[in-house]
mmCIF file of C-alpha atoms in Angstrom:
data_model
loop_
_atom_site.group_PDB
_atom_site.id
_atom_site.type_symbol
_atom_site.label_atom_id
_atom_site.label_comp_id
_atom_site.label_asym_id
_atom_site.label_seq_id
_atom_site.Cartn_x
_atom_site.Cartn_y
_atom_site.Cartn_z
ATOM 1 C CA MET A 1 0.032 -0.041 -0.037
ATOM 2 C CA PRO A 2 1.484 3.351 -1.022
ATOM 3 C CA PRO A 3 2.159 5.901 1.815
ATOM 4 C CA ARG A 4 -0.717 8.319 2.678
ATOM 5 C CA ARG A 5 -0.273 11.683 1.262
ATOM 6 C CA ARG A 6 0.265 14.591 3.595
ATOM 7 C CA SER A 7 -3.213 16.459 3.908
ATOM 8 C CA VAL A 8 -2.981 20.044 2.307
ATOM 9 C CA LEU A 9 -4.785 21.228 5.258
ATOM 10 C CA LEU A 10 -1.756 20.781 7.436
ATOM 11 C CA ASP A 11 0.468 23.056 5.434
ATOM 12 C CA ARG A 12 -2.163 25.863 5.298
ATOM 13 C CA LEU A 13 -2.483 26.059 9.011
ATOM 14 C CA ASN A 14 -0.871 29.281 10.660
ATOM 15 C CA ILE A 15 0.184 28.258 14.258
ATOM 16 C CA SER A 16 2.086 31.114 16.187
ATOM 17 C CA ALA A 17 2.626 28.920 19.368
ATOM 18 C CA PRO A 18 1.929 25.572 20.594
ATOM 19 C CA GLY A 19 -0.593 24.741 23.332
ATOM 20 C CA GLY A 20 -3.514 26.813 21.503
ATOM 21 C CA ARG A 21 -6.841 26.798 23.429
ATOM 22 C CA GLN A 22 -9.895 25.122 21.802
ATOM 23 C CA PRO A 23 -11.324 28.481 20.498
ATOM 24 C CA THR A 24 -8.115 29.297 18.805
ATOM 25 C CA ILE A 25 -7.938 25.868 17.179
ATOM 26 C CA LEU A 26 -11.501 26.061 15.831
ATOM 27 C CA ASP A 27 -10.775 29.744 14.433
ATOM 28 C CA GLU A 28 -7.782 28.478 12.614
ATOM 29 C CA LEU A 29 -9.407 25.345 11.160
ATOM 30 C CA LYS A 30 -12.255 27.445 10.082
ATOM 31 C CA ARG A 31 -10.251 30.120 8.386
ATOM 32 C CA VAL A 32 -8.434 27.407 6.337
ATOM 33 C CA ILE A 33 -11.732 25.634 5.243
ATOM 34 C CA LEU A 34 -13.530 28.898 4.288
ATOM 35 C CA SER A 35 -10.454 30.260 2.451
ATOM 36 C CA GLY A 36 -10.736 27.507 -0.057
ATOM 37 C CA ASP A 37 -7.084 26.485 0.773
ATOM 38 C CA ALA A 38 -8.547 23.165 1.764
ATOM 39 C CA PRO A 39 -10.973 21.919 -0.936
ATOM 40 C CA PRO A 40 -14.053 19.755 -0.186
ATOM 41 C CA ASN A 41 -13.084 16.170 0.729
ATOM 42 C CA THR A 42 -9.620 17.169 2.089
ATOM 43 C CA PRO A 43 -8.778 14.775 4.861
ATOM 44 C CA ILE A 44 -8.212 16.618 8.482
ATOM 45 C CA PRO A 45 -6.006 14.126 10.242
ATOM 46 C CA LEU A 46 -6.866 14.454 14.083
ATOM 47 C CA ASN A 47 -3.592 13.266 15.398
ATOM 48 C CA GLU A 48 -1.584 15.237 13.108
ATOM 49 C CA VAL A 49 -3.573 18.419 13.730
ATOM 50 C CA ALA A 50 -3.308 17.830 17.395
ATOM 51 C CA ASP A 51 0.458 17.484 17.255
ATOM 52 C CA MET A 52 0.917 20.599 15.165
ATOM 53 C CA PHE A 53 -1.129 22.458 17.785
ATOM 54 C CA GLY A 54 0.758 20.925 20.448
ATOM 55 C CA VAL A 55 -2.365 19.829 22.319
ATOM 56 C CA SER A 56 -4.111 16.449 22.978
ATOM 57 C CA ARG A 57 -6.837 15.198 20.594
ATOM 58 C CA ILE A 58 -9.782 16.438 22.904
ATOM 59 C CA PRO A 59 -9.807 20.329 21.671
ATOM 60 C CA VAL A 60 -9.266 19.358 18.203
ATOM 61 C CA ARG A 61 -12.076 16.751 18.268
ATOM 62 C CA GLU A 62 -14.363 19.427 19.898
ATOM 63 C CA SER A 63 -13.588 21.869 17.353
ATOM 64 C CA LEU A 64 -14.261 19.405 14.503
ATOM 65 C CA LYS A 65 -17.578 18.731 16.116
ATOM 66 C CA THR A 66 -18.381 22.376 16.005
ATOM 67 C CA LEU A 67 -17.556 22.548 12.428
ATOM 68 C CA ILE A 68 -19.602 19.325 11.784
ATOM 69 C CA GLY A 69 -22.704 21.233 13.307
ATOM 70 C CA GLU A 70 -21.844 24.327 10.972
ATOM 71 C CA GLY A 71 -21.815 22.142 7.933
ATOM 72 C CA LEU A 72 -18.130 22.619 7.152
ATOM 73 C CA VAL A 73 -16.817 19.050 8.254
ATOM 74 C CA ASP A 74 -17.733 15.417 7.500
ATOM 75 C CA HIS A 75 -17.164 12.614 9.861
ATOM 76 C CA ARG A 76 -17.533 8.915 8.704
ATOM 77 C CA PRO A 77 -16.758 5.979 10.863
ATOM 78 C CA ASN A 78 -13.314 4.431 10.064
ATOM 79 C CA LEU A 79 -12.432 7.152 7.683
ATOM 80 C CA GLY A 80 -12.111 10.142 9.774
ATOM 81 C CA TYR A 81 -12.634 13.848 9.356
ATOM 82 C CA THR A 82 -12.885 15.641 5.943
ATOM 83 C CA VAL A 83 -13.923 19.099 4.668
ATOM 84 C CA ALA A 84 -17.389 18.846 3.841
ATOM 85 C CA GLN A 85 -18.357 17.983 0.208
ATOM 86 C CA LEU A 86 -21.762 18.984 -1.291
ATOM 87 C CA THR A 87 -23.583 17.353 -4.153
ATOM 88 C CA SER A 88 -24.459 19.577 -7.042
ATOM 89 C CA ALA A 89 -28.032 19.570 -5.897
ATOM 90 C CA GLU A 90 -27.012 20.524 -2.321
ATOM 91 C CA LEU A 91 -24.933 23.591 -3.613
ATOM 92 C CA ARG A 92 -27.896 24.665 -5.647
ATOM 93 C CA GLU A 93 -29.905 24.548 -2.668
ATOM 94 C CA MET A 94 -27.711 26.585 -0.512
ATOM 95 C CA TYR A 95 -27.776 29.213 -3.081
ATOM 96 C CA ILE A 96 -31.470 29.292 -2.874
ATOM 97 C CA VAL A 97 -31.378 29.601 0.774
ATOM 98 C CA ARG A 98 -28.949 32.515 0.293
ATOM 99 C CA GLU A 99 -31.169 34.078 -2.190
ATOM 100 C CA VAL A 100 -34.228 33.948 0.080
ATOM 101 C CA LEU A 101 -32.401 35.462 3.151
ATOM 102 C CA GLU A 102 -30.649 38.107 1.274
ATOM 103 C CA THR A 103 -33.832 39.265 -0.567
ATOM 104 C CA ALA A 104 -35.663 39.394 3.098
ATOM 105 C CA ALA A 105 -32.851 41.689 4.138
ATOM 106 C CA LEU A 106 -32.497 44.092 1.220
ATOM 107 C CA ALA A 107 -35.569 46.130 1.510
ATOM 108 C CA THR A 108 -35.000 46.812 5.220
ATOM 109 C CA ALA A 109 -31.342 47.655 4.514
ATOM 110 C CA VAL A 110 -32.318 50.299 1.978
ATOM 111 C CA GLU A 111 -34.330 52.072 4.299
ATOM 112 C CA LEU A 112 -31.861 51.872 7.461
ATOM 113 C CA ALA A 113 -28.600 52.460 5.236
ATOM 114 C CA THR A 114 -26.500 55.463 6.656
ATOM 115 C CA ASP A 115 -24.251 57.579 4.550
ATOM 116 C CA GLU A 116 -21.444 55.259 5.837
ATOM 117 C CA ASP A 117 -23.042 52.131 4.775
ATOM 118 C CA ARG A 118 -23.644 53.555 1.179
ATOM 119 C CA GLN A 119 -19.989 54.575 1.044
ATOM 120 C CA LEU A 120 -18.994 50.831 1.992
ATOM 121 C CA ALA A 121 -21.057 49.556 -0.739
ATOM 122 C CA ILE A 122 -19.339 51.849 -3.146
ATOM 123 C CA GLU A 123 -15.899 50.492 -1.839
ATOM 124 C CA ALA A 124 -17.089 47.098 -2.112
ATOM 125 C CA ASN A 125 -18.076 47.559 -5.781
ATOM 126 C CA ALA A 126 -14.893 49.316 -6.422
ATOM 127 C CA ALA A 127 -12.973 46.258 -5.109
ATOM 128 C CA LEU A 128 -15.055 43.885 -7.271
ATOM 129 C CA GLU A 129 -14.118 46.078 -10.287
ATOM 130 C CA GLN A 130 -10.411 45.751 -9.531
ATOM 131 C CA SER A 131 -10.452 42.047 -9.220
ATOM 132 C CA ILE A 132 -12.415 41.920 -12.726
ATOM 133 C CA THR A 133 -9.490 44.153 -14.226
ATOM 134 C CA ALA A 134 -6.904 41.840 -12.576
ATOM 135 C CA ASP A 135 -8.559 38.840 -13.785
ATOM 136 C CA ASP A 136 -8.195 37.279 -10.262
ATOM 137 C CA PRO A 137 -10.842 34.817 -9.776
ATOM 138 C CA ARG A 138 -10.103 34.041 -5.981
ATOM 139 C CA GLU A 139 -10.170 37.931 -5.167
ATOM 140 C CA TYR A 140 -13.446 38.176 -7.208
ATOM 141 C CA HIS A 141 -15.120 35.390 -5.332
ATOM 142 C CA ARG A 142 -13.952 36.974 -1.981
ATOM 143 C CA GLN A 143 -15.088 40.516 -2.824
ATOM 144 C CA SER A 144 -18.405 39.378 -4.335
ATOM 145 C CA ARG A 145 -19.229 38.118 -0.778
ATOM 146 C CA GLU A 146 -18.224 41.389 0.658
ATOM 147 C CA PHE A 147 -20.287 43.087 -1.633
ATOM 148 C CA HIS A 148 -23.520 41.298 -1.160
ATOM 149 C CA MET A 149 -22.791 41.568 2.647
ATOM 150 C CA ALA A 150 -22.411 45.551 2.384
ATOM 151 C CA LEU A 151 -26.018 45.556 0.831
ATOM 152 C CA THR A 152 -27.563 43.239 3.291
ATOM 153 C CA ARG A 153 -25.617 44.343 6.695
ATOM 154 C CA PRO A 154 -27.523 47.765 6.873
ATOM 155 C CA SER A 155 -30.705 45.630 7.615
ATOM 156 C CA ARG A 156 -29.378 45.332 11.145
ATOM 157 C CA MET A 157 -31.366 42.106 11.245
ATOM 158 C CA LYS A 158 -28.891 40.102 13.292
ATOM 159 C CA ARG A 159 -30.277 36.745 13.437
ATOM 160 C CA LEU A 160 -31.172 36.843 9.669
ATOM 161 C CA LEU A 161 -27.738 38.093 8.903
ATOM 162 C CA HIS A 162 -26.252 35.150 10.936
ATOM 163 C CA MET A 163 -28.414 32.844 9.002
ATOM 164 C CA LEU A 164 -27.109 34.232 5.743
ATOM 165 C CA GLU A 165 -23.487 34.264 6.926
ATOM 166 C CA SER A 166 -23.889 30.498 7.862
ATOM 167 C CA ALA A 167 -25.526 29.545 4.505
ATOM 168 C CA TRP A 168 -22.599 31.441 2.798
ATOM 169 C CA ASN A 169 -19.978 29.710 4.725
ATOM 170 C CA ILE A 170 -21.290 26.064 3.665
ATOM 171 C CA THR A 171 -20.456 26.988 -0.097
ATOM 172 C CA GLU A 172 -17.141 28.481 0.609
ATOM 173 C CA PRO A 173 -14.937 25.554 0.374
ATOM 174 C CA VAL A 174 -16.090 25.062 -3.188
ATOM 175 C CA GLN A 175 -15.210 28.793 -4.076
ATOM 176 C CA PRO A 176 -17.723 28.595 -6.819
ATOM 177 C CA MET A 177 -16.717 31.861 -8.624
ATOM 178 C CA VAL A 178 -13.165 30.505 -9.007
ATOM 179 C CA HIS A 179 -14.475 27.796 -11.091
ATOM 180 C CA VAL A 180 -16.688 29.648 -13.585
ATOM 181 C CA ALA A 181 -15.661 31.380 -16.722
ATOM 182 C CA GLY A 182 -14.378 34.886 -16.704
ATOM 183 C CA SER A 183 -17.181 36.042 -19.067
ATOM 184 C CA ASP A 184 -19.832 34.634 -16.457
ATOM 185 C CA ARG A 185 -18.115 36.748 -13.700
ATOM 186 C CA GLU A 186 -18.255 39.991 -15.799
ATOM 187 C CA THR A 187 -22.005 39.167 -16.585
ATOM 188 C CA LEU A 188 -22.867 38.690 -12.996
ATOM 189 C CA HIS A 189 -20.690 41.768 -12.142
ATOM 190 C CA SER A 190 -23.066 43.851 -14.478
ATOM 191 C CA ASP A 191 -25.829 42.966 -11.984
ATOM 192 C CA HIS A 192 -23.808 44.228 -9.187
ATOM 193 C CA ARG A 193 -23.577 47.699 -10.675
ATOM 194 C CA GLN A 194 -27.156 47.975 -11.156
ATOM 195 C CA MET A 195 -27.816 46.704 -7.731
ATOM 196 C CA LEU A 196 -25.523 49.297 -6.257
ATOM 197 C CA ASP A 197 -27.232 51.965 -8.155
ATOM 198 C CA ALA A 198 -30.758 50.908 -6.853
ATOM 199 C CA PHE A 199 -29.332 50.824 -3.155
ATOM 200 C CA LEU A 200 -27.836 54.222 -3.464
ATOM 201 C CA ASP A 201 -31.100 55.582 -4.884
ATOM 202 C CA ARG A 202 -32.896 53.904 -2.003
ATOM 203 C CA ASP A 203 -35.155 52.211 -4.581
ATOM 204 C CA ALA A 204 -36.155 49.038 -2.810
ATOM 205 C CA ALA A 205 -38.463 47.667 -5.562
ATOM 206 C CA THR A 206 -35.804 48.111 -8.298
ATOM 207 C CA LEU A 207 -33.025 46.482 -6.023
ATOM 208 C CA SER A 208 -35.296 43.472 -5.248
ATOM 209 C CA ALA A 209 -36.070 42.867 -8.842
ATOM 210 C CA ILE A 210 -32.582 43.232 -10.029
ATOM 211 C CA ALA A 211 -31.372 40.885 -7.117
ATOM 212 C CA GLN A 212 -34.029 38.197 -8.169
ATOM 213 C CA TYR A 213 -32.729 38.405 -11.774
ATOM 214 C CA HIS A 214 -29.121 38.222 -10.558
ATOM 215 C CA HIS A 215 -29.708 35.165 -8.507
ATOM 216 C CA GLY A 216 -31.222 33.329 -11.414
ATOM 217 C CA ARG A 217 -28.427 33.988 -13.556
ATOM 218 C CA LEU A 218 -26.239 32.971 -10.540
ATOM 219 C CA ASN A 219 -28.133 29.736 -10.228
ATOM 220 C CA THR A 220 -27.649 28.922 -13.919
ATOM 221 C CA VAL A 221 -23.857 29.539 -13.546
ATOM 222 C CA ILE A 222 -23.356 27.466 -10.311
ATOM 223 C CA SER A 223 -25.315 24.529 -12.107
ATOM 224 C CA SER A 224 -22.466 24.533 -14.791
ATOM 225 C CA ILE A 225 -19.840 23.687 -12.261
ATOM 226 C CA SER A 226 -18.797 19.949 -13.282
ATOM 227 C CA SER A 227 -18.563 17.153 -11.028
ATOM 228 C CA ASP A 228 -15.318 16.298 -12.665
ATOM 229 C CA THR A 229 -13.706 18.946 -10.582
ATOM 230 C CA GLY A 230 -13.653 16.522 -7.479
ATOM 231 C CA LEU A 231 -15.116 19.471 -5.735
ATOM 232 C CA LEU A 232 -18.776 18.053 -5.703
ATOM 233 C CA ALA A 233 -19.780 14.882 -4.155
ATOM 234 C CA ASP A 234 -21.466 12.091 -6.189
ATOM 235 C CA PRO A 235 -25.164 11.766 -5.125
ATOM 236 C CA ALA A 236 -25.071 8.188 -5.304
ATOM 237 C CA THR A 237 -22.536 7.989 -2.327
ATOM 238 C CA ASP A 238 -24.786 10.315 0.042
#
């Protein structure tokens, strides 16, 4: 039997000092998973992670249990822990959840947004523009999330925003925008510009209509991500 390959997750951990507390371990594991540096189905070797942090397996296991509850880690008996892997249907489902939650927040966000909120939305859109110009798909993916959050955060609906963030996190290991064509990213960004204009004009009806159209196009793009990439699970194995 060939030797087991070292998990890429281990190389992405940033550990400043051994003996970290459980919240520190949780935050670092979560950071690596959400960054996309450890793709779906990446092994998370319990013993090796514990050795790297200089702790027993207990705080690592507790951190992994928390991440399982958040939908970011899977555990199978005799196979261990891995970064969670969605099927194509589950990925589309999470985008529908995101759409519903975002739509619920936008109307209130338009009404409650301050001048500072509107400036933050302008800056988020500018960062998206820069990522398009630089043809940097990873940065575009990251800034796209920042833009959508800039439009919804002014709603001040804390519980809803928490659910939206959790739903977004579940899709992050896939890094969907990294794996779609550059032309699709440009098309989606044309919607962002219109959404920003409606947000700045405090036109909730137009913003809602554009957002609905945008999510329709987004769902089409997401459906085009091939299972051949290894990012998505075979539904037959679920």
